[in-house]
Amino acid sequence: MRKPATSIARTGEADIKAQSIRATGRPLWRRFLRALAWLLFIATMAVFVFVAWNRIDEPPTEAARLHATETRRMVADSDNAWLAFAGLGAAPGGDPIALGRRRVEAYRARFEQFPGRPADANEQELFTDVVTAVKPEAGAVDGDALCPERDTDCIEWAHSHSRVLVHLRNANAVLLRRFEVLSHLPDWQMLYPASADAPRLDTFIPRLYLNLLALGLAPDESTTGSPRDAAALVRLADTAEFWRRVRSQPQDLDTILESGRQLETAYWIFSAWLDHADIKQIEANMESVNRVVQPLPTPVDWSVAMAAEYQSFAHTMAQELPGPVAALGRCVSGSAKGGCLRYLAMNATYLPQATLNLRAGQLAAIQQILESSPTDLARVEQEAGAAIQATFPLPDDGWLLLRQTSYNFSGRILAAMAVPTFDWGRREHDREALRRLVVLKWGARAEGVHADEMPQYLRVLDSSFNNPLTGQPFNWDRQQHVLHFSPLSENYWKRKRVEVSYTDP
């Protein structure tokens, strides 16, 4: 059947138009829209692949598993000095250990059930001390720093500041008595969950206690030349033993740092006492003297401290970066931090376990540095430092940079930002050098060595009295009559050499 003439005419016109378009090309605007559509499609697919790739998390590494599953020893509440310290401000007649336990349970319940929520009125009231520490007025005794032991004879300092110290002793009598009681408990374990916002214990009372012991070792003004207070020396030895006992078990970072500082202060006070004591006084108090400067029973164990740092970091990241879906919900609710687009981008380029694996590797390298000996420190710092550096973003290698920016980039940046500037291990080595230096001073004074005989005395000493940082004998300054060494951590000591004075016995 033949088509109508009009249909044939229209078909011919369409063919002619199609041939014309093929001959002249599509209009420019259509070609532009087509190219734009392809570009949008490619960009959308790239974003989709990028986001999908950043949703494939890593399995935990061995170091991450160890840090995440680190368990603490079981310590009875009645034996836990930390728990008594946490409740030190209990009401008169109250039980500090019981208050400490209630505070731990209250914080732990909020931490586990409502992470990130601030404390309510009941919890704030629970953490408000009934018996509060009375501290020095500004400028009275160098703020609340008390004796600046590195530059000062703390016994002479306490003697010249006796009025203020006696006032502080009377005002803090309840807290000081409680601290003395808890220092005889056999164990110490921090019980708050590992978290950046966990309550911190105020260490003013332990530091005041040591300053009052220095005051007790000062001369009795009623009798010129009277012996030092032997009871104060016994309490100084008890305090040193307590902090060594604390350090004999793996502890959290705050405990390690504070207990080290307390022992350091005890060494300075004992060194000052040696300057005032004669040979008979040293011999009469030999048992206490020996207990003050005993070495640590074992090297500091940093495993719990590193695990706590890992767990605290994991908790913080879980609260701050919950993932793209939850981040979108926060954008809708208006609670996104730093702007919605930025917050979404950070969550889209963040993988929890991959980030924690980086953090675990950093902490493992840090622990190697902390546990290295002084003689191996330079080598270990170089090797472990390279391992830490490898976790940082923006390397010189272009291909490696591309790979890092395409996977967990936000997590890599956050892990790098979490690496602290630390010298904790160096401080420990320096404190051991200080302890040996004070032991050397004690031995020299007990043997009646005069200052002009010190160079010869140092040459004949057993190698166990050498500087542990160098393996060589300690240095002697003939002009200033000081024994000294160059510390590994100049930033901590704020000087290039640590000095211990020596006077003729």
mmCIF file of C-alpha atoms in Angstrom, residues 139-481:
data_model
loop_
_atom_site.group_PDB
_atom_site.id
_atom_site.type_symbol
_atom_site.label_atom_id
_atom_site.label_comp_id
_atom_site.label_asym_id
_atom_site.label_seq_id
_atom_site.Cartn_x
_atom_site.Cartn_y
_atom_site.Cartn_z
ATOM 1 C CA GLY A 139 52.980 36.081 95.488
ATOM 2 C CA ALA A 140 53.181 34.722 99.055
ATOM 3 C CA VAL A 141 55.378 31.736 98.266
ATOM 4 C CA ASP A 142 55.872 31.906 94.531
ATOM 5 C CA GLY A 143 52.210 31.250 93.835
ATOM 6 C CA ASP A 144 51.425 27.660 94.684
ATOM 7 C CA ALA A 145 54.753 26.286 93.413
ATOM 8 C CA LEU A 146 56.230 26.250 96.936
ATOM 9 C CA CYS A 147 59.969 25.644 97.149
ATOM 10 C CA PRO A 148 61.734 26.148 93.791
ATOM 11 C CA GLU A 149 63.937 23.187 94.661
ATOM 12 C CA ARG A 150 66.248 23.255 91.647
ATOM 13 C CA ASP A 151 67.744 26.605 92.563
ATOM 14 C CA THR A 152 67.226 26.652 96.303
ATOM 15 C CA ASP A 153 68.153 24.909 99.521
ATOM 16 C CA CYS A 154 64.595 23.825 100.347
ATOM 17 C CA ILE A 155 65.363 23.516 104.054
ATOM 18 C CA GLU A 156 66.644 27.084 104.234
ATOM 19 C CA TRP A 157 63.770 28.199 102.041
ATOM 20 C CA ALA A 158 61.220 26.505 104.306
ATOM 21 C CA HIS A 159 62.893 28.040 107.345
ATOM 22 C CA SER A 160 62.648 31.550 105.877
ATOM 23 C CA HIS A 161 59.015 30.957 104.838
ATOM 24 C CA SER A 162 58.031 29.204 108.044
ATOM 25 C CA ARG A 163 55.218 31.625 108.889
ATOM 26 C CA VAL A 164 53.370 30.971 105.637
ATOM 27 C CA LEU A 165 54.055 27.231 105.754
ATOM 28 C CA VAL A 166 52.774 26.942 109.317
ATOM 29 C CA HIS A 167 49.630 28.787 108.253
ATOM 30 C CA LEU A 168 49.144 26.365 105.349
ATOM 31 C CA ARG A 169 49.817 23.394 107.621
ATOM 32 C CA ASN A 170 47.146 24.485 110.085
ATOM 33 C CA ALA A 171 44.628 25.387 107.383
ATOM 34 C CA ASN A 172 45.098 22.052 105.592
ATOM 35 C CA ALA A 173 45.476 19.846 108.666
ATOM 36 C CA VAL A 174 42.650 17.459 107.701
ATOM 37 C CA LEU A 175 43.883 16.972 104.131
ATOM 38 C CA LEU A 176 47.509 16.543 105.210
ATOM 39 C CA ARG A 177 46.533 13.941 107.778
ATOM 40 C CA ARG A 178 44.492 12.067 105.183
ATOM 41 C CA PHE A 179 47.373 12.147 102.717
ATOM 42 C CA GLU A 180 49.749 10.738 105.304
ATOM 43 C CA VAL A 181 47.296 7.899 106.002
ATOM 44 C CA LEU A 182 46.786 7.031 102.333
ATOM 45 C CA SER A 183 50.539 7.057 101.701
ATOM 46 C CA HIS A 184 50.766 3.895 103.810
ATOM 47 C CA LEU A 185 48.282 2.000 101.627
ATOM 48 C CA PRO A 186 49.933 -0.753 99.577
ATOM 49 C CA ASP A 187 48.677 0.041 96.062
ATOM 50 C CA TRP A 188 47.697 2.777 93.632
ATOM 51 C CA GLN A 189 45.497 2.534 90.570
ATOM 52 C CA MET A 190 43.659 5.235 88.652
ATOM 53 C CA LEU A 191 40.081 4.072 88.024
ATOM 54 C CA TYR A 192 38.549 6.718 85.772
ATOM 55 C CA PRO A 193 37.953 5.559 82.177
ATOM 56 C CA ALA A 194 40.604 6.745 79.745
ATOM 57 C CA SER A 195 39.265 10.059 78.498
ATOM 58 C CA ALA A 196 40.618 13.515 77.784
ATOM 59 C CA ASP A 197 37.980 15.061 80.055
ATOM 60 C CA ALA A 198 38.435 12.666 82.992
ATOM 61 C CA PRO A 199 38.802 14.509 86.332
ATOM 62 C CA ARG A 200 42.383 15.402 87.266
ATOM 63 C CA LEU A 201 43.591 15.130 90.850
ATOM 64 C CA ASP A 202 45.029 18.245 92.494
ATOM 65 C CA THR A 203 48.575 17.487 93.693
ATOM 66 C CA PHE A 204 48.995 20.572 95.871
ATOM 67 C CA ILE A 205 48.638 18.645 99.158
ATOM 68 C CA PRO A 206 51.428 16.105 98.384
ATOM 69 C CA ARG A 207 53.729 18.977 97.393
ATOM 70 C CA LEU A 208 52.831 20.940 100.509
ATOM 71 C CA TYR A 209 53.496 17.812 102.573
ATOM 72 C CA LEU A 210 57.060 17.613 101.247
ATOM 73 C CA ASN A 211 57.645 21.294 101.925
ATOM 74 C CA LEU A 212 56.481 20.813 105.504
ATOM 75 C CA LEU A 213 58.930 17.932 105.858
ATOM 76 C CA ALA A 214 61.652 20.340 104.742
ATOM 77 C CA LEU A 215 60.448 22.725 107.439
ATOM 78 C CA GLY A 216 60.666 19.894 109.959
ATOM 79 C CA LEU A 217 64.288 19.330 108.961
ATOM 80 C CA ALA A 218 65.180 22.994 109.520
ATOM 81 C CA PRO A 219 67.188 23.947 112.658
ATOM 82 C CA ASP A 220 65.308 24.300 115.922
ATOM 83 C CA GLU A 221 65.630 27.984 116.778
ATOM 84 C CA SER A 222 65.257 27.290 120.505
ATOM 85 C CA THR A 223 68.562 25.453 120.639
ATOM 86 C CA THR A 224 71.385 26.517 118.381
ATOM 87 C CA GLY A 225 72.987 23.580 116.595
ATOM 88 C CA SER A 226 70.329 21.075 117.686
ATOM 89 C CA PRO A 227 69.933 17.867 115.644
ATOM 90 C CA ARG A 228 67.529 17.726 112.748
ATOM 91 C CA ASP A 229 64.078 16.349 113.348
ATOM 92 C CA ALA A 230 64.622 12.597 112.946
ATOM 93 C CA ALA A 231 60.869 12.055 112.706
ATOM 94 C CA ALA A 232 60.697 14.354 109.668
ATOM 95 C CA LEU A 233 63.485 12.356 108.032
ATOM 96 C CA VAL A 234 61.550 9.143 108.697
ATOM 97 C CA ARG A 235 58.461 10.661 107.080
ATOM 98 C CA LEU A 236 60.562 11.813 104.118
ATOM 99 C CA ALA A 237 61.764 8.229 103.708
ATOM 100 C CA ASP A 238 58.191 6.941 104.021
ATOM 101 C CA THR A 239 57.046 9.370 101.329
ATOM 102 C CA ALA A 240 59.852 8.376 98.959
ATOM 103 C CA GLU A 241 58.990 4.711 99.509
ATOM 104 C CA PHE A 242 55.339 5.437 98.805
ATOM 105 C CA TRP A 243 56.018 7.059 95.434
ATOM 106 C CA ARG A 244 58.459 4.291 94.492
ATOM 107 C CA ARG A 245 55.743 1.786 95.373
ATOM 108 C CA VAL A 246 53.331 3.654 93.107
ATOM 109 C CA ARG A 247 55.839 3.389 90.248
ATOM 110 C CA SER A 248 56.510 -0.320 90.783
ATOM 111 C CA GLN A 249 53.325 -1.140 88.820
ATOM 112 C CA PRO A 250 52.196 0.053 85.366
ATOM 113 C CA GLN A 251 50.359 3.348 85.791
ATOM 114 C CA ASP A 252 48.625 6.055 83.778
ATOM 115 C CA LEU A 253 50.673 8.905 82.351
ATOM 116 C CA ASP A 254 49.638 11.523 84.934
ATOM 117 C CA THR A 255 50.628 9.199 87.784
ATOM 118 C CA ILE A 256 54.020 8.424 86.243
ATOM 119 C CA LEU A 257 54.845 12.084 85.702
ATOM 120 C CA GLU A 258 53.644 13.271 89.120
ATOM 121 C CA SER A 259 55.269 10.459 91.106
ATOM 122 C CA GLY A 260 58.552 11.184 89.348
ATOM 123 C CA ARG A 261 58.308 14.839 90.292
ATOM 124 C CA GLN A 262 57.557 13.932 93.918
ATOM 125 C CA LEU A 263 60.635 11.711 94.109
ATOM 126 C CA GLU A 264 62.727 14.429 92.506
ATOM 127 C CA THR A 265 61.619 16.879 95.211
ATOM 128 C CA ALA A 266 62.461 14.327 97.904
ATOM 129 C CA TYR A 267 65.990 14.020 96.468
ATOM 130 C CA TRP A 268 66.460 17.795 96.557
ATOM 131 C CA ILE A 269 65.274 18.023 100.160
ATOM 132 C CA PHE A 270 67.566 15.181 101.176
ATOM 133 C CA SER A 271 70.486 16.841 99.379
ATOM 134 C CA ALA A 272 69.806 20.042 101.327
ATOM 135 C CA TRP A 273 69.691 18.068 104.585
ATOM 136 C CA LEU A 274 73.130 16.624 103.815
ATOM 137 C CA ASP A 275 74.526 20.165 103.578
ATOM 138 C CA HIS A 276 73.454 20.801 107.178
ATOM 139 C CA ALA A 277 74.056 17.387 108.755
ATOM 140 C CA ASP A 278 77.348 16.279 110.251
ATOM 141 C CA ILE A 279 78.777 12.765 110.129
ATOM 142 C CA LYS A 280 77.186 11.762 113.456
ATOM 143 C CA GLN A 281 73.732 12.841 112.309
ATOM 144 C CA ILE A 282 74.129 10.912 109.064
ATOM 145 C CA GLU A 283 75.173 7.783 110.958
ATOM 146 C CA ALA A 284 72.341 8.141 113.481
ATOM 147 C CA ASN A 285 69.747 8.320 110.692
ATOM 148 C CA MET A 286 71.334 5.805 108.341
ATOM 149 C CA GLU A 287 68.200 3.669 107.939
ATOM 150 C CA SER A 288 66.030 6.620 106.911
ATOM 151 C CA VAL A 289 68.782 8.043 104.706
ATOM 152 C CA ASN A 290 69.086 4.756 102.867
ATOM 153 C CA ARG A 291 65.328 4.539 102.291
ATOM 154 C CA VAL A 292 65.118 8.019 100.759
ATOM 155 C CA VAL A 293 67.516 7.309 97.896
ATOM 156 C CA GLN A 294 66.805 3.672 97.093
ATOM 157 C CA PRO A 295 66.608 3.044 93.326
ATOM 158 C CA LEU A 296 63.349 2.073 91.667
ATOM 159 C CA PRO A 297 62.719 -1.677 92.045
ATOM 160 C CA THR A 298 61.953 -1.982 88.309
ATOM 161 C CA PRO A 299 62.110 0.375 85.326
ATOM 162 C CA VAL A 300 58.976 2.400 84.700
ATOM 163 C CA ASP A 301 56.401 0.366 82.746
ATOM 164 C CA TRP A 302 54.733 2.604 80.164
ATOM 165 C CA SER A 303 52.327 0.011 78.708
ATOM 166 C CA VAL A 304 49.229 1.102 80.645
ATOM 167 C CA ALA A 305 49.994 4.769 79.976
ATOM 168 C CA MET A 306 50.225 4.168 76.221
ATOM 169 C CA ALA A 307 47.064 2.032 76.209
ATOM 170 C CA ALA A 308 45.204 4.764 78.083
ATOM 171 C CA GLU A 309 46.381 7.347 75.545
ATOM 172 C CA TYR A 310 45.097 5.112 72.734
ATOM 173 C CA GLN A 311 41.726 4.549 74.408
ATOM 174 C CA SER A 312 41.328 8.225 75.205
ATOM 175 C CA PHE A 313 42.055 9.124 71.572
ATOM 176 C CA ALA A 314 39.546 6.504 70.379
ATOM 177 C CA HIS A 315 36.878 7.913 72.685
ATOM 178 C CA THR A 316 37.491 11.477 71.508
ATOM 179 C CA MET A 317 37.370 10.521 67.826
ATOM 180 C CA ALA A 318 34.144 8.551 68.293
ATOM 181 C CA GLN A 319 32.509 11.641 69.774
ATOM 182 C CA GLU A 320 33.878 14.198 67.336
ATOM 183 C CA LEU A 321 33.627 12.235 64.051
ATOM 184 C CA PRO A 322 30.671 9.808 64.151
ATOM 185 C CA GLY A 323 30.599 9.124 60.380
ATOM 186 C CA PRO A 324 28.923 10.685 57.305
ATOM 187 C CA VAL A 325 25.340 9.687 58.167
ATOM 188 C CA ALA A 326 25.507 10.976 61.741
ATOM 189 C CA ALA A 327 27.386 14.047 60.502
ATOM 190 C CA LEU A 328 24.535 14.778 58.083
ATOM 191 C CA GLY A 329 22.133 14.521 61.008
ATOM 192 C CA ARG A 330 24.198 17.043 62.951
ATOM 193 C CA CYS A 331 24.167 19.343 59.929
ATOM 194 C CA VAL A 332 20.375 19.177 59.860
ATOM 195 C CA SER A 333 20.166 19.833 63.599
ATOM 196 C CA GLY A 334 22.692 22.665 63.385
ATOM 197 C CA SER A 335 25.179 21.016 65.773
ATOM 198 C CA ALA A 336 27.938 20.399 63.214
ATOM 199 C CA LYS A 337 31.252 21.899 64.277
ATOM 200 C CA GLY A 338 33.099 24.261 61.962
ATOM 201 C CA GLY A 339 30.397 24.459 59.306
ATOM 202 C CA CYS A 340 28.329 21.749 57.662
ATOM 203 C CA LEU A 341 30.343 21.204 54.470
ATOM 204 C CA ARG A 342 33.644 21.086 56.306
ATOM 205 C CA TYR A 343 32.227 18.709 58.907
ATOM 206 C CA LEU A 344 30.780 16.414 56.226
ATOM 207 C CA ALA A 345 34.083 16.396 54.337
ATOM 208 C CA MET A 346 36.013 15.473 57.481
ATOM 209 C CA ASN A 347 33.651 12.603 58.264
ATOM 210 C CA ALA A 348 33.701 11.408 54.652
ATOM 211 C CA THR A 349 37.515 11.204 54.687
ATOM 212 C CA TYR A 350 37.837 9.638 58.136
ATOM 213 C CA LEU A 351 38.022 5.920 58.927
ATOM 214 C CA PRO A 352 37.965 5.011 62.635
ATOM 215 C CA GLN A 353 40.104 1.879 62.723
ATOM 216 C CA ALA A 354 42.558 3.044 60.080
ATOM 217 C CA THR A 355 43.120 6.160 62.184
ATOM 218 C CA LEU A 356 43.468 4.123 65.372
ATOM 219 C CA ASN A 357 45.983 1.869 63.642
ATOM 220 C CA LEU A 358 48.084 4.943 62.875
ATOM 221 C CA ARG A 359 47.764 6.075 66.486
ATOM 222 C CA ALA A 360 48.714 2.635 67.789
ATOM 223 C CA GLY A 361 51.826 2.620 65.622
ATOM 224 C CA GLN A 362 52.793 6.054 66.909
ATOM 225 C CA LEU A 363 52.323 5.004 70.539
ATOM 226 C CA ALA A 364 54.318 1.809 70.015
ATOM 227 C CA ALA A 365 57.197 3.894 68.662
ATOM 228 C CA ILE A 366 56.863 6.375 71.538
ATOM 229 C CA GLN A 367 56.971 3.502 74.024
ATOM 230 C CA GLN A 368 60.184 2.231 72.439
ATOM 231 C CA ILE A 369 61.740 5.648 72.991
ATOM 232 C CA LEU A 370 60.483 5.850 76.579
ATOM 233 C CA GLU A 371 61.857 2.432 77.477
ATOM 234 C CA SER A 372 65.253 2.767 75.787
ATOM 235 C CA SER A 373 68.414 3.103 77.832
ATOM 236 C CA PRO A 374 70.382 6.370 77.823
ATOM 237 C CA THR A 375 73.147 4.805 75.761
ATOM 238 C CA ASP A 376 70.698 3.565 73.091
ATOM 239 C CA LEU A 377 68.470 6.625 73.172
ATOM 240 C CA ALA A 378 69.891 8.400 70.108
ATOM 241 C CA ARG A 379 69.580 5.307 67.917
ATOM 242 C CA VAL A 380 66.082 4.418 69.139
ATOM 243 C CA GLU A 381 64.877 8.007 68.751
ATOM 244 C CA GLN A 382 66.078 8.024 65.154
ATOM 245 C CA GLU A 383 64.467 4.686 64.266
ATOM 246 C CA ALA A 384 61.224 5.225 66.163
ATOM 247 C CA GLY A 385 61.074 8.829 65.013
ATOM 248 C CA ALA A 386 61.174 7.640 61.405
ATOM 249 C CA ALA A 387 58.277 5.274 62.140
ATOM 250 C CA ILE A 388 56.257 8.137 63.610
ATOM 251 C CA GLN A 389 57.157 10.432 60.708
ATOM 252 C CA ALA A 390 55.864 7.824 58.255
ATOM 253 C CA THR A 391 52.363 8.257 59.685
ATOM 254 C CA PHE A 392 52.327 11.987 58.948
ATOM 255 C CA PRO A 393 50.592 13.393 55.838
ATOM 256 C CA LEU A 394 52.193 15.467 53.072
ATOM 257 C CA PRO A 395 55.398 13.512 52.412
ATOM 258 C CA ASP A 396 57.902 14.446 49.712
ATOM 259 C CA ASP A 397 56.962 11.414 47.589
ATOM 260 C CA GLY A 398 54.242 12.552 45.176
ATOM 261 C CA TRP A 399 52.714 9.116 44.614
ATOM 262 C CA LEU A 400 52.656 8.425 48.335
ATOM 263 C CA LEU A 401 51.035 11.802 48.893
ATOM 264 C CA LEU A 402 48.351 10.952 46.320
ATOM 265 C CA ARG A 403 47.667 7.644 48.031
ATOM 266 C CA GLN A 404 47.476 9.284 51.454
ATOM 267 C CA THR A 405 45.109 12.035 50.316
ATOM 268 C CA SER A 406 42.819 9.494 48.660
ATOM 269 C CA TYR A 407 42.326 7.354 51.771
ATOM 270 C CA ASN A 408 41.564 8.431 55.364
ATOM 271 C CA PHE A 409 43.149 11.833 54.911
ATOM 272 C CA SER A 410 41.322 13.458 57.837
ATOM 273 C CA GLY A 411 42.225 10.546 60.085
ATOM 274 C CA ARG A 412 45.886 10.813 59.129
ATOM 275 C CA ILE A 413 45.925 14.530 59.924
ATOM 276 C CA LEU A 414 44.193 14.007 63.284
ATOM 277 C CA ALA A 415 46.568 11.193 64.241
ATOM 278 C CA ALA A 416 49.542 13.405 63.390
ATOM 279 C CA MET A 417 48.114 16.250 65.474
ATOM 280 C CA ALA A 418 47.777 13.882 68.448
ATOM 281 C CA VAL A 419 51.523 13.168 68.635
ATOM 282 C CA PRO A 420 52.807 15.107 71.650
ATOM 283 C CA THR A 421 56.101 16.850 72.107
ATOM 284 C CA PHE A 422 57.426 14.591 74.835
ATOM 285 C CA ASP A 423 60.603 14.116 76.819
ATOM 286 C CA TRP A 424 59.208 11.876 79.550
ATOM 287 C CA GLY A 425 61.796 9.144 79.124
ATOM 288 C CA ARG A 426 64.625 11.676 79.162
ATOM 289 C CA ARG A 427 63.284 13.063 82.443
ATOM 290 C CA GLU A 428 63.396 9.579 83.952
ATOM 291 C CA HIS A 429 67.035 9.135 82.955
ATOM 292 C CA ASP A 430 67.878 12.575 84.343
ATOM 293 C CA ARG A 431 66.161 11.786 87.659
ATOM 294 C CA GLU A 432 68.171 8.613 87.998
ATOM 295 C CA ALA A 433 71.314 10.678 87.400
ATOM 296 C CA LEU A 434 70.162 13.098 90.121
ATOM 297 C CA ARG A 435 69.513 10.219 92.533
ATOM 298 C CA ARG A 436 72.995 8.793 91.943
ATOM 299 C CA LEU A 437 74.528 12.220 92.354
ATOM 300 C CA VAL A 438 72.812 12.640 95.731
ATOM 301 C CA VAL A 439 73.907 9.137 96.771
ATOM 302 C CA LEU A 440 77.465 10.074 95.804
ATOM 303 C CA LYS A 441 77.195 13.242 97.897
ATOM 304 C CA TRP A 442 75.860 11.235 100.852
ATOM 305 C CA GLY A 443 78.751 8.777 100.614
ATOM 306 C CA ALA A 444 81.345 11.532 100.374
ATOM 307 C CA ARG A 445 80.002 13.389 103.403
ATOM 308 C CA ALA A 446 79.647 10.188 105.423
ATOM 309 C CA GLU A 447 83.307 9.411 104.702
ATOM 310 C CA GLY A 448 84.425 12.931 105.576
ATOM 311 C CA VAL A 449 85.620 13.832 102.070
ATOM 312 C CA HIS A 450 86.563 17.504 101.760
ATOM 313 C CA ALA A 451 85.865 19.552 98.658
ATOM 314 C CA ASP A 452 89.511 19.690 97.600
ATOM 315 C CA GLU A 453 89.616 15.867 97.741
ATOM 316 C CA MET A 454 86.576 15.385 95.498
ATOM 317 C CA PRO A 455 88.420 14.869 92.163
ATOM 318 C CA GLN A 456 90.439 12.004 93.615
ATOM 319 C CA TYR A 457 87.359 10.587 95.341
ATOM 320 C CA LEU A 458 85.453 10.504 92.047
ATOM 321 C CA ARG A 459 88.296 8.641 90.334
ATOM 322 C CA VAL A 460 88.351 5.775 92.834
ATOM 323 C CA LEU A 461 84.585 5.248 93.039
ATOM 324 C CA ASP A 462 82.945 2.103 91.743
ATOM 325 C CA SER A 463 81.357 2.418 88.295
ATOM 326 C CA SER A 464 77.904 2.060 89.890
ATOM 327 C CA PHE A 465 78.359 5.689 91.034
ATOM 328 C CA ASN A 466 79.024 6.919 87.491
ATOM 329 C CA ASN A 467 76.709 9.164 85.544
ATOM 330 C CA PRO A 468 74.123 6.791 83.978
ATOM 331 C CA LEU A 469 73.718 9.148 81.024
ATOM 332 C CA THR A 470 77.339 8.832 79.923
ATOM 333 C CA GLY A 471 78.805 5.921 81.866
ATOM 334 C CA GLN A 472 81.566 8.267 83.038
ATOM 335 C CA PRO A 473 82.215 9.796 86.491
ATOM 336 C CA PHE A 474 80.169 12.853 87.390
ATOM 337 C CA ASN A 475 81.656 16.291 86.835
ATOM 338 C CA TRP A 476 83.104 18.436 89.621
ATOM 339 C CA ASP A 477 83.309 22.232 89.521
ATOM 340 C CA ARG A 478 86.307 23.287 91.631
ATOM 341 C CA GLN A 479 85.347 26.954 91.748
ATOM 342 C CA GLN A 480 81.694 26.590 92.723
ATOM 343 C CA HIS A 481 82.049 23.320 94.662
#
